[in-house]
JSON list of C-alpha atoms in Angstrom, two decimals:
[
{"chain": "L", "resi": 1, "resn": "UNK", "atom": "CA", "xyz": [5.83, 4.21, 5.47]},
{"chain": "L", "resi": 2, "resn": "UNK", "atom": "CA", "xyz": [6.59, 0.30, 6.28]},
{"chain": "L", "resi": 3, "resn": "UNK", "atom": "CA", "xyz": [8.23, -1.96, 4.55]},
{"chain": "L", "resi": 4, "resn": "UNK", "atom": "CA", "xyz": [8.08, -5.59, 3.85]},
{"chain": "L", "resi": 5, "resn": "UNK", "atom": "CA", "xyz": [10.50, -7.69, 2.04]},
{"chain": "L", "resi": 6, "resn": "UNK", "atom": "CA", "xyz": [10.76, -10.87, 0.81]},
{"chain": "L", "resi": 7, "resn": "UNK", "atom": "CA", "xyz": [13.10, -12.08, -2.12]},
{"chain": "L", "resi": 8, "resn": "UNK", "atom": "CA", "xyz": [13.91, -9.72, -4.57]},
{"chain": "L", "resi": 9, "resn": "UNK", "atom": "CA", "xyz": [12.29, -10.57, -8.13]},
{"chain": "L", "resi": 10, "resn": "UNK", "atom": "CA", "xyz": [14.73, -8.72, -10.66]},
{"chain": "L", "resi": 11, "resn": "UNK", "atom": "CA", "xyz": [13.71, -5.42, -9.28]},
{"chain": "L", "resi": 12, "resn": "UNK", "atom": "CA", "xyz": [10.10, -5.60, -9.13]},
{"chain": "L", "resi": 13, "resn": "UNK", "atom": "CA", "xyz": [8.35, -3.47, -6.84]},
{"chain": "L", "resi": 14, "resn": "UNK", "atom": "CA", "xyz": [4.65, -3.66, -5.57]},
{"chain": "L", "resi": 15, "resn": "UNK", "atom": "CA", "xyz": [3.10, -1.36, -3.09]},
{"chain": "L", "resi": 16, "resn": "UNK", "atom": "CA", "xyz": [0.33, -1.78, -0.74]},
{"chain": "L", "resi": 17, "resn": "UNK", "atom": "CA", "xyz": [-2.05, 0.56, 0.64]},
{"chain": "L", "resi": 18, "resn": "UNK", "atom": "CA", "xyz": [-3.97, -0.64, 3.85]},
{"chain": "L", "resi": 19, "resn": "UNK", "atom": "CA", "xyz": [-6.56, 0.97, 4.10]},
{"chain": "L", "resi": 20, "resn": "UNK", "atom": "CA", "xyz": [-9.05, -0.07, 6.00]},
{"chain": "L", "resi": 21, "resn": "UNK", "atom": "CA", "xyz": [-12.80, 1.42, 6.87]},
{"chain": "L", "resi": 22, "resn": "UNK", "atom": "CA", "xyz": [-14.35, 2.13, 10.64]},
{"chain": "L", "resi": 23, "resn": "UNK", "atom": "CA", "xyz": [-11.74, 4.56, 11.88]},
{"chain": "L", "resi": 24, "resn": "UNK", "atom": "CA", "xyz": [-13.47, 5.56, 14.87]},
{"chain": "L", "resi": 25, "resn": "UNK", "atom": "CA", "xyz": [-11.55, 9.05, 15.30]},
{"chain": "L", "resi": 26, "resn": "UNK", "atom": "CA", "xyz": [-11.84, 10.20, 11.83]},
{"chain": "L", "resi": 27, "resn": "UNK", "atom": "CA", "xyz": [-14.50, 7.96, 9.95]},
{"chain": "L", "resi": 28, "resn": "UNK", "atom": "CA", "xyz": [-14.23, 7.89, 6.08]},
{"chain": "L", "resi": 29, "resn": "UNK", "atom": "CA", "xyz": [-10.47, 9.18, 6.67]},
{"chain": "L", "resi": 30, "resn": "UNK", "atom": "CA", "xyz": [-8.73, 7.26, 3.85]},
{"chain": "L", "resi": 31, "resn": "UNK", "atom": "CA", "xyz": [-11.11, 9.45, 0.97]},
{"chain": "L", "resi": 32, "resn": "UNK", "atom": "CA", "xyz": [-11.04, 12.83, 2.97]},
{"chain": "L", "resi": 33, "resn": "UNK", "atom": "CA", "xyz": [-9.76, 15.39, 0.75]},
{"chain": "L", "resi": 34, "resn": "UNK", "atom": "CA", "xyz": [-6.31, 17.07, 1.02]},
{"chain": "L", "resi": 35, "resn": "UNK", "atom": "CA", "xyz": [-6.05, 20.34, -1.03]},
{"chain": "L", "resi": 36, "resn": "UNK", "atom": "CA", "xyz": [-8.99, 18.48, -2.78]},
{"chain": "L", "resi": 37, "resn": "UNK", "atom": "CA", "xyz": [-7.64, 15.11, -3.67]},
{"chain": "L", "resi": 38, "resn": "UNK", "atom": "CA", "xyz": [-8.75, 12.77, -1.32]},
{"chain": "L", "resi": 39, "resn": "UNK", "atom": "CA", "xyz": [-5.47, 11.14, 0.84]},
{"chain": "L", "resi": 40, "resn": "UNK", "atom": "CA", "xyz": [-5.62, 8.21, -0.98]},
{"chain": "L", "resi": 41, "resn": "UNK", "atom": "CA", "xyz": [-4.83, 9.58, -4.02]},
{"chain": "L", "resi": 42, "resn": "UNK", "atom": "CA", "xyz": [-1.89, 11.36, -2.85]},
{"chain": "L", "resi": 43, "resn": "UNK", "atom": "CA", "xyz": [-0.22, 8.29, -1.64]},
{"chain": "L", "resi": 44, "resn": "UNK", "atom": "CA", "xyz": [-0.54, 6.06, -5.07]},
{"chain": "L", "resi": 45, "resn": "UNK", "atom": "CA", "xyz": [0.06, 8.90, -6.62]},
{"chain": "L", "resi": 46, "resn": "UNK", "atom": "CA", "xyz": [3.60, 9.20, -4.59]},
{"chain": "L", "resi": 47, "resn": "UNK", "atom": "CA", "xyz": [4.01, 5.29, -5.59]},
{"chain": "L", "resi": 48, "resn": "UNK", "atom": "CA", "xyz": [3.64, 5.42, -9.27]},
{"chain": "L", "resi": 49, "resn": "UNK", "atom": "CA", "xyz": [5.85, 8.41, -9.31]},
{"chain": "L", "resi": 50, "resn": "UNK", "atom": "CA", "xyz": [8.10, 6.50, -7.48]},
{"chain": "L", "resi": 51, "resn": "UNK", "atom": "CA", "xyz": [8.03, 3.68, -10.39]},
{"chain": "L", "resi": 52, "resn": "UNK", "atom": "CA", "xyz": [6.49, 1.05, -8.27]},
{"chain": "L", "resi": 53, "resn": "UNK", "atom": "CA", "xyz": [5.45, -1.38, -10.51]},
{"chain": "L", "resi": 54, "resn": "UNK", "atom": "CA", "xyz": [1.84, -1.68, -9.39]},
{"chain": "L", "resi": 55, "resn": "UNK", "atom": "CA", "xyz": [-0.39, -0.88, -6.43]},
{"chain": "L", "resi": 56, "resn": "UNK", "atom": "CA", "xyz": [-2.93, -2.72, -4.38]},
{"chain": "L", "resi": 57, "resn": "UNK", "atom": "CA", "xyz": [-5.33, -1.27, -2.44]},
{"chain": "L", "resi": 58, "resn": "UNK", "atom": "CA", "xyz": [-6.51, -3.10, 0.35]},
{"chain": "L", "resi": 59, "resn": "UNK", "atom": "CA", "xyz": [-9.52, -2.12, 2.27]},
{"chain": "L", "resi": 60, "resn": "UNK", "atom": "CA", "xyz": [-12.98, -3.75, 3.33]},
{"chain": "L", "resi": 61, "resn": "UNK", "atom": "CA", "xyz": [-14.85, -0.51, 2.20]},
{"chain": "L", "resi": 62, "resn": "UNK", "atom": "CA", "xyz": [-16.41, -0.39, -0.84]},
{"chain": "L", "resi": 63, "resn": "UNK", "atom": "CA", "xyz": [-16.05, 3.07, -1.29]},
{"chain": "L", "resi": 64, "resn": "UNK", "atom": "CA", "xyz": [-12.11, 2.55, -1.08]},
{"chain": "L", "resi": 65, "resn": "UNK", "atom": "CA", "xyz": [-11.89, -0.19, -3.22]},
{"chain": "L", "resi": 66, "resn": "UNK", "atom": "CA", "xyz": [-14.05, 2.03, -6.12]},
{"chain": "L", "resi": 67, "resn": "UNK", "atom": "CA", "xyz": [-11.97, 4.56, -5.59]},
{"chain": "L", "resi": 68, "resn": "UNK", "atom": "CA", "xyz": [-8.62, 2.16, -6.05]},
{"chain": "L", "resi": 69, "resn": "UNK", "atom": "CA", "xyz": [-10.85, 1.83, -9.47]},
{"chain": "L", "resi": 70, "resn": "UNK", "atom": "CA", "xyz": [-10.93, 5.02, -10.10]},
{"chain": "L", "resi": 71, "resn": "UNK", "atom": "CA", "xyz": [-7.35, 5.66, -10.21]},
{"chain": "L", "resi": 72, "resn": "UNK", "atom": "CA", "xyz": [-6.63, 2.34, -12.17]},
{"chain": "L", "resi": 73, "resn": "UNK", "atom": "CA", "xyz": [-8.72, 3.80, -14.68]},
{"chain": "L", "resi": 74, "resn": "UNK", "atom": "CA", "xyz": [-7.22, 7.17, -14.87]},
{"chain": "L", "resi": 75, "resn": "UNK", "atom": "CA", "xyz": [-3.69, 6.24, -14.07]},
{"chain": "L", "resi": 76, "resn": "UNK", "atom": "CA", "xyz": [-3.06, 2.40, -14.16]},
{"chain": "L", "resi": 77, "resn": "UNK", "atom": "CA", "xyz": [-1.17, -0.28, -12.48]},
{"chain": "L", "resi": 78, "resn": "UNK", "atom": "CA", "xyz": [-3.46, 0.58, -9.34]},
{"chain": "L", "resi": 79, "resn": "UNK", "atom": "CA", "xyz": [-5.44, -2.90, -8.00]},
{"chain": "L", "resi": 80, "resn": "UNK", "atom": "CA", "xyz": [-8.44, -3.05, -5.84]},
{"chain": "L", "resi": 81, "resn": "UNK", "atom": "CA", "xyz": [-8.27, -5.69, -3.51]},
{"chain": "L", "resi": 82, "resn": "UNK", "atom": "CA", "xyz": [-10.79, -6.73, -1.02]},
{"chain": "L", "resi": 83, "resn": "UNK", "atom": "CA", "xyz": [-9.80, -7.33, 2.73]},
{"chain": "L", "resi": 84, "resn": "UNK", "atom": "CA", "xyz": [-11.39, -10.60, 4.02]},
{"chain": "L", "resi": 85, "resn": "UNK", "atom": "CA", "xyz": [-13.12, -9.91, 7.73]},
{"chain": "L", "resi": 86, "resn": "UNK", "atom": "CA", "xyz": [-10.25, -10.92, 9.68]},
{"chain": "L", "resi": 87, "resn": "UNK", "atom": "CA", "xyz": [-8.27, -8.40, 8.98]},
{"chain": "L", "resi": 88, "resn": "UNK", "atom": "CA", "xyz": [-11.03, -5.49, 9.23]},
{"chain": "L", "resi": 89, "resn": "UNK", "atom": "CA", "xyz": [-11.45, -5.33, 12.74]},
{"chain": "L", "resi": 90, "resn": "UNK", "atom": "CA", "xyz": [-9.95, -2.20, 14.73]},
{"chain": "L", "resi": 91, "resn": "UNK", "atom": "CA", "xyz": [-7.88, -4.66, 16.35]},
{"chain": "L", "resi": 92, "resn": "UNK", "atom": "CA", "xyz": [-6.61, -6.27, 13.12]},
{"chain": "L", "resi": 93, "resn": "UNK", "atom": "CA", "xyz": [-2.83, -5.75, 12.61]},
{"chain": "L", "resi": 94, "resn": "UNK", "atom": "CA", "xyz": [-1.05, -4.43, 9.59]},
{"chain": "L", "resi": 95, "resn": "UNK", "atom": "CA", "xyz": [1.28, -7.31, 9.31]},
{"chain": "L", "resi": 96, "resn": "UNK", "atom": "CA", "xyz": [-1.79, -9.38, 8.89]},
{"chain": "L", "resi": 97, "resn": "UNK", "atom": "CA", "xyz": [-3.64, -7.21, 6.32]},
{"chain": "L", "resi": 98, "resn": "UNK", "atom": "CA", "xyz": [0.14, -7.07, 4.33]},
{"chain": "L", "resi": 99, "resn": "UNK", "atom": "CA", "xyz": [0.24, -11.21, 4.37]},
{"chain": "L", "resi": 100, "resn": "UNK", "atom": "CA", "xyz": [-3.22, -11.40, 3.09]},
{"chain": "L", "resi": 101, "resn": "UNK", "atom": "CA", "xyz": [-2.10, -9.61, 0.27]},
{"chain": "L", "resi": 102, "resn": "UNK", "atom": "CA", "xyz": [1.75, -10.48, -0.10]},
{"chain": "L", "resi": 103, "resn": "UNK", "atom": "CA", "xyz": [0.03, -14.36, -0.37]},
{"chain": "L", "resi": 104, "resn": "UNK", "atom": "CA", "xyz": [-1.20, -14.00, -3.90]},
{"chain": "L", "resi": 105, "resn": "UNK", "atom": "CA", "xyz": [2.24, -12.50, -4.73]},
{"chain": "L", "resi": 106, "resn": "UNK", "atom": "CA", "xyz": [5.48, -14.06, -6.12]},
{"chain": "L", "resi": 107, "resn": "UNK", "atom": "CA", "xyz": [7.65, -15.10, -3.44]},
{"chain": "L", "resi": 108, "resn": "UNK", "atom": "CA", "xyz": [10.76, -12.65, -4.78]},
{"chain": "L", "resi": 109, "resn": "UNK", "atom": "CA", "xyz": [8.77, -9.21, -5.46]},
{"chain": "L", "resi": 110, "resn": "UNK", "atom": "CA", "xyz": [10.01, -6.18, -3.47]},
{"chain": "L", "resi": 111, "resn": "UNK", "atom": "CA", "xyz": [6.62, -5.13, -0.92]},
{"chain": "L", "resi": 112, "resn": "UNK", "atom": "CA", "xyz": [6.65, -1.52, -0.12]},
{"chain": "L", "resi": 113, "resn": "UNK", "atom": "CA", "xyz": [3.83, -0.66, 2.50]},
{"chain": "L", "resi": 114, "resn": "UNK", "atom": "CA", "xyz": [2.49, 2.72, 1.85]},
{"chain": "L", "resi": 115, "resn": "UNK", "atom": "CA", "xyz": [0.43, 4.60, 4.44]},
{"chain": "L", "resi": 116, "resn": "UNK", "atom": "CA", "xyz": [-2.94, 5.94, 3.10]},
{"chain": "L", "resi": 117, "resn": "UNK", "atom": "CA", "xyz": [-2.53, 8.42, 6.10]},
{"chain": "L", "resi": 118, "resn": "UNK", "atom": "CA", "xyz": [0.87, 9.30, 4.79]},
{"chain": "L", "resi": 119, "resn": "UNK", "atom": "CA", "xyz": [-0.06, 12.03, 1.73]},
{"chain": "L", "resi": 120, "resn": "UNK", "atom": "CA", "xyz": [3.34, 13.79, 2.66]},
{"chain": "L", "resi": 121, "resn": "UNK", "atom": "CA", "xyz": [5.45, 10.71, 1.17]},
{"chain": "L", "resi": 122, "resn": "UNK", "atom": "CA", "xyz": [7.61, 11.61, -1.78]},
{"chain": "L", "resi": 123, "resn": "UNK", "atom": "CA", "xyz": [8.56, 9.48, -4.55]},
{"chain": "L", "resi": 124, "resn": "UNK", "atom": "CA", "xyz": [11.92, 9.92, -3.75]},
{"chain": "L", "resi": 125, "resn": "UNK", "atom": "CA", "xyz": [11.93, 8.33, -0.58]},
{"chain": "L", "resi": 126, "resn": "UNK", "atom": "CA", "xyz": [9.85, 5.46, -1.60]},
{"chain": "L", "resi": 127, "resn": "UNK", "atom": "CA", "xyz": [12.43, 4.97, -4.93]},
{"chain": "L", "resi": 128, "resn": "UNK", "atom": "CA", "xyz": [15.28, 5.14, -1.91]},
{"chain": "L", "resi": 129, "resn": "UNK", "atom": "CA", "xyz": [14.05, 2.10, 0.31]},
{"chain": "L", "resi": 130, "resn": "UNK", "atom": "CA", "xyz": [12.99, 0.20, -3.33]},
{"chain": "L", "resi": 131, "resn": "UNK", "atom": "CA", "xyz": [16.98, 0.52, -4.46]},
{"chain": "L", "resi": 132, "resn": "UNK", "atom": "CA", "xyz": [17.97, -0.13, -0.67]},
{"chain": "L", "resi": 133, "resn": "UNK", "atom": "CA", "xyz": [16.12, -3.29, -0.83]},
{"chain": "L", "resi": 134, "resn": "UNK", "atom": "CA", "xyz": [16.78, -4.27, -4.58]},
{"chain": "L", "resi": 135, "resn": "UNK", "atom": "CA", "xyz": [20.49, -2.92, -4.79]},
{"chain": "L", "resi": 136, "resn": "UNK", "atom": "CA", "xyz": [22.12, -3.74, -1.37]},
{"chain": "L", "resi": 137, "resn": "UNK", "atom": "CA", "xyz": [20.66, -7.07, -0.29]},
{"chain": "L", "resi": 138, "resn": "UNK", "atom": "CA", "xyz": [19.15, -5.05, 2.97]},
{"chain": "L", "resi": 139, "resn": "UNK", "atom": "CA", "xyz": [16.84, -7.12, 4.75]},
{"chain": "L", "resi": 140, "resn": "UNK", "atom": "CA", "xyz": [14.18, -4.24, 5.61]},
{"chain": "L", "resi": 141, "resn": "UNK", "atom": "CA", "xyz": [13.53, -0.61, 5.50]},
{"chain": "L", "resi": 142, "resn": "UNK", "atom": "CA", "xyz": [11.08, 2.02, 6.78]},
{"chain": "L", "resi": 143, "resn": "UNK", "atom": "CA", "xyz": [11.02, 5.61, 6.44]}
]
């Protein structure tokens, strides 16, 4: 798990899931399941435990972005949000994908990246870095 920060917004806290289609290893890899929950539900899942404040999902698969939906409908506070082309190709960086999103953000929010391919992240750890970042002034945090 990344994570971005910018200037902290009286302790707001947003995540971000990239998750992008056209893995060439492990095609469709973001909605395989895990114990039967695909991995992208273990990872908002983790995030709204966690307290984060809301989650976008960023991805330029449509099956992704129905399934960011999904959980809005069953658990809230979860946002679908459609990756332009630029920042779907292989080659496309995270830091890009992140800035596409952060844009449409307010300037002072807390940005926690979550990994889709990270199901194993507790809420704990992600509440950690959010109180790092909003409680000690640190400039930037990954676990």
């Amino acid at each position: 798990m990344g994570v971005v920060q910018r200037e902290r917004r009286h302790g707001v806290a947003t995540g971000v899931v990239l998750a992008r289609s056209g893995s060439e290893r492990l095609p469709g890899k973001n909605l395989l399941p895990l114990a039967g929950v695909p991995l992208l539900d273990w990872v908002v899942r983790a995030g709204l435990a966690a307290g984060l404040d809301r989650i976008f999902v960023s991805s330029d698969d449509k099956a992704v972005l129905a399934a960011a939906d999904r959980l809005d409908q069953l658990v809230g506070r979860v946002l679908a949000f459609e990756r332009s082309e630029r920042y779907a190709r292989p080659w496309s960086s995270d830091m890009g994908a992140l800035r596409e999103v952060t844009a449409r953000l307010d300037a002072d929010e807390v940005v926690v990246h979550l990994r889709c391919t990270a199901p194993f992240v507790r809420a704990a750890d992600i509440r950690m870095v959010v109180a790092l970042l909003t409680d000690k002034g640190s400039p930037e945090w990954s676990v």
